[in-house]
Tab-separated table of C-alpha atoms in Angstrom:
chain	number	residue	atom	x	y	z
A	1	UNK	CA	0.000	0.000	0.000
A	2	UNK	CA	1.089	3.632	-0.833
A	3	UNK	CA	0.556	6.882	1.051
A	4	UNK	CA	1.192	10.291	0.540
A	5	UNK	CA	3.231	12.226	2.442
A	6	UNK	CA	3.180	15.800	2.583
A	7	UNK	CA	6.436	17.363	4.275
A	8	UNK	CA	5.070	20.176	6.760
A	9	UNK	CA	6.975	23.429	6.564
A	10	UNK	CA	9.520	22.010	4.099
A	11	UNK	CA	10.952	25.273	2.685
A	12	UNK	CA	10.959	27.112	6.333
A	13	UNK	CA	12.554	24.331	8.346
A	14	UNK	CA	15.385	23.716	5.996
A	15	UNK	CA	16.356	27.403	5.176
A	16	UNK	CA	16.386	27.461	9.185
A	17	UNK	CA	19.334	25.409	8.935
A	18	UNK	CA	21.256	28.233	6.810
A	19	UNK	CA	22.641	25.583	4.687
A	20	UNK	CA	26.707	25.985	3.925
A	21	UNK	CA	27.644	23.297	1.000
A	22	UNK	CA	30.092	21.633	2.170
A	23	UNK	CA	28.787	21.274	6.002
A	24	UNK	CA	27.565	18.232	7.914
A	25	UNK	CA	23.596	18.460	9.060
A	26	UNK	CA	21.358	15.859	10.851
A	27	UNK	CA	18.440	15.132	9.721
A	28	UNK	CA	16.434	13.401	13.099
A	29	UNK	CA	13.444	12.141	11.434
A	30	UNK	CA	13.606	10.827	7.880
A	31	UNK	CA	10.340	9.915	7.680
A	32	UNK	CA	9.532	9.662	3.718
A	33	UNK	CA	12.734	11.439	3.455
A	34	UNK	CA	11.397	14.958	2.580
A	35	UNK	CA	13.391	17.252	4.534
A	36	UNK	CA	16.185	15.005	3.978
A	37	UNK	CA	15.943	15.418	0.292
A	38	UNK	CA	15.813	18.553	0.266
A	39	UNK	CA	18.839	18.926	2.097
A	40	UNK	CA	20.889	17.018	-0.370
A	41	UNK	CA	19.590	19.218	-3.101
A	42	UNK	CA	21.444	22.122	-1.310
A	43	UNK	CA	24.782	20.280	-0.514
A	44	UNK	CA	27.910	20.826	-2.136
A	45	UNK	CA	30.154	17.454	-3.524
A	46	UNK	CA	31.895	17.264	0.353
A	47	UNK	CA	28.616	18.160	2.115
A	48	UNK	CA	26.890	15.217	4.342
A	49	UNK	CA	23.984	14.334	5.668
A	50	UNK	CA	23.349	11.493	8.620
A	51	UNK	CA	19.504	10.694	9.392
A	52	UNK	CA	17.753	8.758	11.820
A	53	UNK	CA	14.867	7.108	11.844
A	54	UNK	CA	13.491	4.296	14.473
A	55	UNK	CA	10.737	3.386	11.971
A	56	UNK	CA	11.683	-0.043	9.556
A	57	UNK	CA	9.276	1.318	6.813
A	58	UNK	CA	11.664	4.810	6.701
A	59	UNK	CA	14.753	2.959	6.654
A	60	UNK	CA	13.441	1.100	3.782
A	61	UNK	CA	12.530	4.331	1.998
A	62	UNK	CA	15.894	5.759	2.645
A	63	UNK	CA	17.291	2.622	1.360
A	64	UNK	CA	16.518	4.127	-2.377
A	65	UNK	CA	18.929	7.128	-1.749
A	66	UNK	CA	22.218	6.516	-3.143
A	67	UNK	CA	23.614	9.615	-2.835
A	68	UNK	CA	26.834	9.118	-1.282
A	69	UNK	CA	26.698	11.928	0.940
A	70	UNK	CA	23.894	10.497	3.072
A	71	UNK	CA	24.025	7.921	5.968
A	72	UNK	CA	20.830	6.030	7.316
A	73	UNK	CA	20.903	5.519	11.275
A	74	UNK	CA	18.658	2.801	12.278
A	75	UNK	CA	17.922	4.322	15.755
A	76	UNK	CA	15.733	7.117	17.821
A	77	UNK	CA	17.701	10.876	17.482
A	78	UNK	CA	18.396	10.633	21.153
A	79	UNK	CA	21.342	8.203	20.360
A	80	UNK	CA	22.687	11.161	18.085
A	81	UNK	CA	25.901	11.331	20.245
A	82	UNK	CA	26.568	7.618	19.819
A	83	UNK	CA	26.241	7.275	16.374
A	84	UNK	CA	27.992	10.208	15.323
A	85	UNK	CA	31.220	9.066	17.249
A	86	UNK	CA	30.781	5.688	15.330
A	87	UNK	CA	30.680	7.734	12.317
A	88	UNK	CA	33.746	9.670	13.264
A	89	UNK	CA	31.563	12.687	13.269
A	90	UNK	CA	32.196	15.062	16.033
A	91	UNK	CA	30.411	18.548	15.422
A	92	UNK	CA	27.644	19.249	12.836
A	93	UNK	CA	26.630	22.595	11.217
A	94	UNK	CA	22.940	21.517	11.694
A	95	UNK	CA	20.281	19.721	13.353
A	96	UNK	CA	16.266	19.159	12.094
A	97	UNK	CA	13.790	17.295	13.498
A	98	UNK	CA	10.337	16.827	12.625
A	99	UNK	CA	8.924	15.538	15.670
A	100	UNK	CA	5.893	13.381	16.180
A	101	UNK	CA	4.158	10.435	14.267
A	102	UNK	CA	4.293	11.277	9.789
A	103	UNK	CA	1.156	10.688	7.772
A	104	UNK	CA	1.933	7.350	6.803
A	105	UNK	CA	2.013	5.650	9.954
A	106	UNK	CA	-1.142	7.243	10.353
A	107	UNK	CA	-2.931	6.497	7.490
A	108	UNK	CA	-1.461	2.818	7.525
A	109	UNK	CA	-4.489	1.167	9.773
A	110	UNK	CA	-2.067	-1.895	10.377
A	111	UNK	CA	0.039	0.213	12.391
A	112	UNK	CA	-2.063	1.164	15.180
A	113	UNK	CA	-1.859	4.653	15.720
A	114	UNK	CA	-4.953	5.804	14.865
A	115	UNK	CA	-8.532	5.437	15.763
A	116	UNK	CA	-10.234	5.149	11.970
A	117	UNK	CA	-8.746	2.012	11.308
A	118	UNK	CA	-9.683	-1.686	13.293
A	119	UNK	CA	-6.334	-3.142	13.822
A	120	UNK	CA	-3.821	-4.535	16.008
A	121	UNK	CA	-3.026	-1.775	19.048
A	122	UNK	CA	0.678	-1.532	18.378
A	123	UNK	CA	1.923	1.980	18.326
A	124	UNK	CA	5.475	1.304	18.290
A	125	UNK	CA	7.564	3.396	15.760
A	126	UNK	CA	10.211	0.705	15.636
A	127	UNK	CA	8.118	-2.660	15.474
A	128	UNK	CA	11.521	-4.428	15.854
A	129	UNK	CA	11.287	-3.434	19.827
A	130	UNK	CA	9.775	-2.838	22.643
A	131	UNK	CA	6.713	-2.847	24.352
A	132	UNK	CA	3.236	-2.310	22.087
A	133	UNK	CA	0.158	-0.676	23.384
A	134	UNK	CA	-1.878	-3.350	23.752
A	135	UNK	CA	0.855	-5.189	25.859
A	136	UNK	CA	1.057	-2.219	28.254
A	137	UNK	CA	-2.443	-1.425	28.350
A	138	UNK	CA	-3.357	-5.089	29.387
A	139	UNK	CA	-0.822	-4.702	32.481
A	140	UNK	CA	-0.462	-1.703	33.796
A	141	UNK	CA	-2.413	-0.618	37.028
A	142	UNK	CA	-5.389	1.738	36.821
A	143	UNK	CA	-2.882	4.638	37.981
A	144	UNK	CA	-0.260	4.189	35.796
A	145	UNK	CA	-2.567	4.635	32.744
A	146	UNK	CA	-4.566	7.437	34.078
A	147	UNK	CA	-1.252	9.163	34.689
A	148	UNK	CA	-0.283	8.648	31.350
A	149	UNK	CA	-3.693	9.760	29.675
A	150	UNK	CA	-3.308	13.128	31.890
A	151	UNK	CA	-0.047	13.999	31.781
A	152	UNK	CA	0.626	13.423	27.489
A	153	UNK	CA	-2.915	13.509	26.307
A	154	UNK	CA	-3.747	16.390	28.689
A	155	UNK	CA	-7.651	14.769	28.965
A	156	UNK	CA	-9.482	15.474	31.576
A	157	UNK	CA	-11.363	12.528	31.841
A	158	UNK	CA	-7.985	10.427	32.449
A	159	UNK	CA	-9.614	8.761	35.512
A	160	UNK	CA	-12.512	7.363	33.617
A	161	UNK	CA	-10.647	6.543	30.973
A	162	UNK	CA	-8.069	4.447	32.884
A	163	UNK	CA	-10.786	2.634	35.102
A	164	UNK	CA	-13.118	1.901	31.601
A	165	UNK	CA	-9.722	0.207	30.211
A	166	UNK	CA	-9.027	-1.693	33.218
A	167	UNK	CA	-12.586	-2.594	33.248
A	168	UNK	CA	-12.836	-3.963	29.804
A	169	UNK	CA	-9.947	-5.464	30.523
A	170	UNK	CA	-11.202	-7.721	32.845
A	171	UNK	CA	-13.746	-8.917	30.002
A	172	UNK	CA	-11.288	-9.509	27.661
A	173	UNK	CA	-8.138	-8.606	26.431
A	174	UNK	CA	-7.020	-5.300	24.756
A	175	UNK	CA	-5.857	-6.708	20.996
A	176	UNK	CA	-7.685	-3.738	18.988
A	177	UNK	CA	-7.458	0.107	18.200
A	178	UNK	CA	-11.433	-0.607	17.692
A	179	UNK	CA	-11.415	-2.148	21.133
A	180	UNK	CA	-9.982	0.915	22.705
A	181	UNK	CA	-11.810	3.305	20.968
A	182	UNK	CA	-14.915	1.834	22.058
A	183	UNK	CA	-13.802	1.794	25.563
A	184	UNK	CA	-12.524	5.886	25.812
A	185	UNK	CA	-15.794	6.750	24.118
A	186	UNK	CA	-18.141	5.427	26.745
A	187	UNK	CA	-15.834	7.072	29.466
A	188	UNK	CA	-15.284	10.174	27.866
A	189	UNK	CA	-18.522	12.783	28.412
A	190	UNK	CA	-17.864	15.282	26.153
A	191	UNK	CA	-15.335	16.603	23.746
A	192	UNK	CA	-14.228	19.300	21.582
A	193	UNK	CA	-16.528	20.062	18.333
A	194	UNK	CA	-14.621	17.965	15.311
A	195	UNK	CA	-12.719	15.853	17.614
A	196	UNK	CA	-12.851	12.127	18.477
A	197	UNK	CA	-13.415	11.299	21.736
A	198	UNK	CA	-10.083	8.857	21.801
A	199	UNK	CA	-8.106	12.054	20.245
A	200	UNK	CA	-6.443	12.090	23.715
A	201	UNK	CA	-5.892	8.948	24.499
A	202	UNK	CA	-4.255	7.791	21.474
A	203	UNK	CA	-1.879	10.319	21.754
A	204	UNK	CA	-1.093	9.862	24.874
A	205	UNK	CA	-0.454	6.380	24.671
A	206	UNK	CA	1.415	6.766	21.227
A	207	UNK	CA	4.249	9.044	23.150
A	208	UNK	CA	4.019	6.798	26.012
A	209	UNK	CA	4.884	3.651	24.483
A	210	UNK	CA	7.612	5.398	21.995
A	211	UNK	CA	9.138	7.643	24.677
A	212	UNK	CA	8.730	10.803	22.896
A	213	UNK	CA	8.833	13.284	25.493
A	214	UNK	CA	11.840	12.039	26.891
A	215	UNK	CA	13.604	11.421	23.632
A	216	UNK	CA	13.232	14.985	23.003
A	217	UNK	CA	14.102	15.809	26.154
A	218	UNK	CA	17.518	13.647	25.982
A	219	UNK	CA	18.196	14.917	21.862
A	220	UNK	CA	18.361	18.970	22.241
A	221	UNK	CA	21.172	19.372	24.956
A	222	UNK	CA	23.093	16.587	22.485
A	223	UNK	CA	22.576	18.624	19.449
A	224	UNK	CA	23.262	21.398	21.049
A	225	UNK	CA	26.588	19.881	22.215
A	226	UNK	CA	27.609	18.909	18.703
A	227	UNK	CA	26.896	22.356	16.806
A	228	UNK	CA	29.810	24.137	15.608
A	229	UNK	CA	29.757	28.242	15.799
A	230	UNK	CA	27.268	29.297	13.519
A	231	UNK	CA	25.242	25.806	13.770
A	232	UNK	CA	21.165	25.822	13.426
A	233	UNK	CA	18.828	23.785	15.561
A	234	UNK	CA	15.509	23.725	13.510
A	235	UNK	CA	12.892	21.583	15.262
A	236	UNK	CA	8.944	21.076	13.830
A	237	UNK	CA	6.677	20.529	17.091
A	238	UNK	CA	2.940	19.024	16.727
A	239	UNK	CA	1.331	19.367	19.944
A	240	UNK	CA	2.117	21.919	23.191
A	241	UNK	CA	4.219	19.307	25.217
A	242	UNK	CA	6.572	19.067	22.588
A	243	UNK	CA	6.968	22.626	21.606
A	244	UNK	CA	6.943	23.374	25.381
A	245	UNK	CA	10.418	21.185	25.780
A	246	UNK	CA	11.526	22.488	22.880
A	247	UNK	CA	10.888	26.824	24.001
A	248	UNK	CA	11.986	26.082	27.289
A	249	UNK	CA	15.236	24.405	26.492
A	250	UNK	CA	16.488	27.702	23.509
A	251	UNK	CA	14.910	30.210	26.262
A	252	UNK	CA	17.334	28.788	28.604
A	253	UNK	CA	20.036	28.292	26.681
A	254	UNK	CA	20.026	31.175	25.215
A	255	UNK	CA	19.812	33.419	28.209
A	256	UNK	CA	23.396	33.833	30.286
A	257	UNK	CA	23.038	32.831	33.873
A	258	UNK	CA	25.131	33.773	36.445
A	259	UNK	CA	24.974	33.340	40.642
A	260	UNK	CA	22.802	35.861	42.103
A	261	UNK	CA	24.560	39.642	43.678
A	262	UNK	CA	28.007	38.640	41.663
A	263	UNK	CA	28.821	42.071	40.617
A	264	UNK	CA	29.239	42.117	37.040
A	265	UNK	CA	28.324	44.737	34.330
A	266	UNK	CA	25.921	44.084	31.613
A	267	UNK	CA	29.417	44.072	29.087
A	268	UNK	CA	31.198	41.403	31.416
A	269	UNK	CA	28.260	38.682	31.228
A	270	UNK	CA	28.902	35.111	29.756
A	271	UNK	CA	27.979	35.100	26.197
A	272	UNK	CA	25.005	32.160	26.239
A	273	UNK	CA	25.271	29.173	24.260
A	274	UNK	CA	22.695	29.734	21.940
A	275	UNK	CA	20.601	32.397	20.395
A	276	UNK	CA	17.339	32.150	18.953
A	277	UNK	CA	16.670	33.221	15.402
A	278	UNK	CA	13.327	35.020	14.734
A	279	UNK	CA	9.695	34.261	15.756
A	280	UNK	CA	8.303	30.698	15.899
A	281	UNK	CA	6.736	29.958	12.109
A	282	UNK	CA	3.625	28.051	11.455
A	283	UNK	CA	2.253	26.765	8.065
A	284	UNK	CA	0.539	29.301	5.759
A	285	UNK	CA	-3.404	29.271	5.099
A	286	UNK	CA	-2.281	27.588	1.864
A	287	UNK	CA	-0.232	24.564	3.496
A	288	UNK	CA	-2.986	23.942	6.058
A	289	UNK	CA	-5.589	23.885	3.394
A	290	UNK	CA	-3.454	21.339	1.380
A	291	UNK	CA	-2.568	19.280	4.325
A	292	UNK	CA	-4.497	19.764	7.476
A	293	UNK	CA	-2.008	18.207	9.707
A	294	UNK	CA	0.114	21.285	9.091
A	295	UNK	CA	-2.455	23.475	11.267
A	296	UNK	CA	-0.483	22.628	14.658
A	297	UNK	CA	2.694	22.459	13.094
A	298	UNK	CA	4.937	25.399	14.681
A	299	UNK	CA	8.864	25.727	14.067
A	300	UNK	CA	11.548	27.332	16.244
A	301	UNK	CA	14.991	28.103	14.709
A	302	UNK	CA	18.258	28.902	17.408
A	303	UNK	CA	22.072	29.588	16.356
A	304	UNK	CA	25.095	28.022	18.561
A	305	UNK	CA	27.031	30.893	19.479
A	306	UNK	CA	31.151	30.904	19.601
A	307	UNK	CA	30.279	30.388	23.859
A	308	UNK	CA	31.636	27.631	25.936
A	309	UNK	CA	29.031	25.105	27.151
C-alpha cells in the first residue's frame, strides 16, 4: 500500500538550517525522506547528511537514496551522540527534526496509531522493539494509565478513561485500536466540536509507548553539544508538550546565567550558548488547506554561538 506524504513546513525548516555546501547536518526524522531530500539538493560534492529514523518502513525508503553523501541511522535521534562518534563525526553545522508520528504511519491502519482504522493496538515506531500498546495497556495498574492519559494527552477525563480500560480489561483482552476506541468513548462525556473522543488517548499512549517526550528531552542538549559556531537547531513541534520542551530548552540556553549579587556589568556577562533566530513559524493558510495536519505544526529556529558550554 502507498501513502502520501506531505512534508510540513519544508521550505521554512530547511532554510532554518542556513545551509553551507560543504557542512555536515542531521536530519532526526527521515520519515519519507522529505526534509532530507531537500537537504541534499542544497549540498555541495563534500557536504553530508546522517539521518535517523526508528521506523523499519523509513529505513526502507531511505534505502533508495544513493547519494553518497547520506548515511541512514537505524535508531531514535536521542542516540545522536553515539552514532555520530561511530561515524567519526564530532560537530555538525545543523540539526532538524520533525517531531511526532508522519502521515503514513497514520494512514497505515495496520500500524495502530490511529482510531479510523480496526487493527492490532501496536503503536510502536520501531516494530523491531519494545513494548506495544496493547501489551502495556493489558498490564499496567489503573494509575499508571490514568497518569499517562493526563499527563501526554492532557484529557481530563484520564480517571474514567483508565478505570473503563481496566474494566474492559477484565472482560477480555485489549488486541484492537477498535477495542480501545470503544472503551474511551463510553468514558469520555464530552469533547471538543470535530474531535474524536479517543483524540487524547491515542496520543497519549502513542508518546508513552515510543518515549517521545523524553527522547526529546535527551536529543536537544546533544545537538546542542555537537553544533559548531554558527550551527542551526531547527525543530517542527505538533502538539504543546513538545513545543513546550523544545521553548523552554532555547529560552534557557540562550539566556546567560550567572549566581545571584556577583557584581558584574551588563558588558562582562557570559555570552550564552545559543541564540534564537526570529519568531516561531507556522504553516501558511495555503499549506494547512493542502494538508491539514500542518495546522499545529509550529517551528523554532536557534544559532550556537562561539560560547563555551
Amino acid at each position: 500500500m502507498s501513502f502520501i506524504h506531505r512534508t510540513v513546513l519544508l521550505d521554512e525548516a530547511v532554510h532554518g538550517l542556513n545551509l553551507q555546501p560543504d557542512g555536515v547536518y542531521v536530519d532526526g526524522t527521515f520519515g519519507r525522506g522529505g526534509h532530507s531530500r531537500h537537504i541534499l539538493a542544497q549540498l555541495g560534492p563534500q557536504g553530508r547528511l546522517i539521518a535517523f529514523d526508528k521506523d523499519p518502513q523509513a529505513i526502507a525508503e531511505a534505502g533508495t537514496i544513493t547519494d553518497p553523501r547520506f548515511t541512514i541511522v537505524h535508531d531514535g535521534f536521542a542516540q545522536l551522540a553515539q552514532a555520530l562518534d561511530k561515524l567519526g563525526v564530532s560537530t555538525v553545522d545543523g540539526v532538524l527534526l520533525d517531531l511526532g508520528v508522519s502521515s503514513p504511519q497514520l494512514d497505515d491502519g495496520s500500524r495502530g496509531f490511529s482510531f479510523r482504522f480496526d487493527a492490532p493496538l501496536d503503536m510502536r515506531m520501531d516494530t523491531t522493539r519494545g513494548m506495544t500498546a496493547a501489551e502495556w495497556l493489558n498490564t499496567a495498574d489503573v494509575k499508571d494509565i490514568a497518569e499517562v492519559i493526563r499527563d501526554y494527552g492532557e484529557e481530563r477525563f484520564a480517571k474514567q478513561v483508565a478505570a473503563a480500560i481496566v474494566a474492559g480489561r477484565g472482560d477480555q483482552p485489549l488486541t484492537s485500536t477498535r477495542q480501545l476506541a470503544a472503551l474511551v468513548a463510553k468514558a469520555v462525556r464530552t469533547r471538543e466540536p470535530g474531535q474524536d473522543p479517543a483524540t487524547r488517548t491515542f496520543q497519549a499512549v502513542r508518546i508513552f509507548i515510543n518515549r517521545e517526550l523524553e527522547e526529546l528531552s535527551l536529543i536537544l542538549p546533544q545537538a546542542l553539544a555537537r553544533l559548531k559556531p554558527g550551527g542551526r537547531l531547527s525543530i517542527i513541534a505538533f502538539h504543546s508538550l513538545e513545543d513546550r520542551i523544545v521553548k523552554q530548552f532555547m529560552q534557557h540556553a540562550s539566556k546567560s546565567h550567572m549566581p545571584d549579587r556577583l557584581p558584574l556589568r551588563a558588558s562582562e556577562m557570559p555570552v550564552p550558548p545559543l541564540r534564537i533566530i526570529g519568531k516561531p513559524v507556522r504553516a501558511s493558510e495555503t499549506e494547512v488547506a493542502e494538508n491539514p495536519r500542518a495546522r499545529s505544526a509550529i517551528l523554532r529556529v536557534a544559532e550556537r554561538t562561539e560560547a563555551a558550554l
